C-alpha positions as a printed NumPy array, in Angstrom:
array([[ 51.431,   3.786, -63.57 ],
       [ 53.856,   7.362, -64.334],
       [ 55.838,   7.416, -67.267],
       [ 58.791,   8.047, -65.807],
       [ 58.182,   5.214, -63.114],
       [ 57.083,   2.676, -66.47 ],
       [ 60.739,   3.317, -67.527],
       [ 62.178,   2.978, -63.808],
       [ 60.292,  -0.596, -64.27 ],
       [ 62.44 ,  -1.216, -67.588],
       [ 65.474,   0.515, -66.453],
       [ 66.532,  -0.804, -62.967],
       [ 64.188,  -3.808, -62.397],
       [ 64.755,  -4.558, -65.388],
       [ 61.664,  -5.416, -66.471],
       [ 61.079,  -5.773, -70.6  ],
       [ 56.964,  -3.728, -72.07 ],
       [ 55.64 ,  -6.869, -71.737],
       [ 55.086,  -7.466, -68.865],
       [ 53.779,  -4.589, -67.633],
       [ 50.528,  -5.656, -68.248],
       [ 51.024,  -7.367, -64.469],
       [ 50.263,  -4.671, -63.393],
       [ 46.403,  -5.15 , -64.651],
       [ 46.172,  -8.557, -64.053],
       [ 48.291,  -8.228, -60.723],
       [ 45.598,  -5.78 , -59.039],
       [ 42.269,  -8.138, -60.536],
       [ 44.177, -11.571, -59.604],
       [ 46.579, -11.238, -57.122],
       [ 46.71 , -11.682, -52.819],
       [ 46.611,  -8.191, -52.204],
       [ 48.397,  -7.47 , -48.893],
       [ 48.502,  -4.008, -46.552],
       [ 51.884,  -3.095, -45.483],
       [ 52.063,   0.358, -44.269],
       [ 49.685,   2.927, -43.95 ],
       [ 47.963,   4.025, -47.687],
       [ 49.863,   1.125, -49.03 ],
       [ 48.879,  -1.99 , -50.123],
       [ 51.249,  -4.73 , -52.15 ],
       [ 50.113,  -7.325, -54.763],
       [ 51.855, -10.218, -55.478],
       [ 51.372, -12.461, -58.325],
       [ 52.294, -15.687, -59.848],
       [ 52.34 , -14.919, -64.058],
       [ 52.552, -18.496, -65.324],
       [ 53.194, -16.637, -69.053],
       [ 56.908, -15.621, -67.334],
       [ 56.51 , -18.396, -64.551],
       [ 57.881, -15.778, -62.02 ],
       [ 56.363, -13.76 , -59.053],
       [ 55.54 ,  -9.619, -58.977],
       [ 55.38 ,  -7.642, -56.621],
       [ 53.193,  -4.561, -57.257],
       [ 52.161,  -1.454, -54.567],
       [ 50.089,   1.175, -55.026],
       [ 49.767,   3.883, -53.247],
       [ 46.482,   5.96 , -51.735],
       [ 47.443,   9.976, -52.314],
       [ 46.284,  11.999, -49.303],
       [ 43.612,  13.603, -50.92 ],
       [ 42.512,  10.277, -51.738],
       [ 41.243,  10.633, -54.756],
       [ 44.09 ,   8.81 , -56.661],
       [ 46.3  ,   5.732, -56.723],
       [ 49.639,   5.804, -57.197],
       [ 52.309,   3.023, -58.457],
       [ 55.259,   3.152, -56.247],
       [ 57.071,  -0.541, -57.364],
       [ 56.735,  -3.611, -59.292],
       [ 59.163,  -5.288, -59.688],
       [ 59.95 ,  -9.089, -59.601],
       [ 60.555, -11.154, -56.809],
       [ 61.915, -14.253, -55.678],
       [ 59.712, -17.056, -53.914],
       [ 61.846, -16.968, -50.729],
       [ 60.577, -12.708, -50.737],
       [ 56.714, -14.095, -51.258],
       [ 56.572, -16.911, -48.164],
       [ 58.398, -13.474, -46.061],
       [ 56.246, -11.074, -47.261],
       [ 53.682, -13.413, -46.431],
       [ 54.585, -14.015, -43.106],
       [ 55.1  , -10.353, -42.545],
       [ 52.33 ,  -8.475, -43.56 ],
       [ 48.234,  -9.167, -43.25 ],
       [ 46.967, -10.434, -46.284],
       [ 43.298,  -8.706, -47.21 ],
       [ 41.976, -11.002, -50.502],
       [ 41.777, -13.239, -50.994],
       [ 39.812, -13.722, -47.698],
       [ 41.266, -16.433, -46.165]])
């Protein structure tokens, strides 16, 4: 995650520094959805923070790097909507 985006997550999305540890955890343990070309969105429920988080990564054109394009908290209604709308690719059902 670029420093500039980490600052945006804190300043614009109202997250705190301890929330940043969710990035790796969401990738390892979250539900993964293919929601648009070259993007993967992870939804993760954090027991520690008692809230949902969304992390979206994008593969660059050279397909050699991944970039965090969004990281923020979500409401349960948003999670339900995303689960209905997008194809889940992990975990497999």
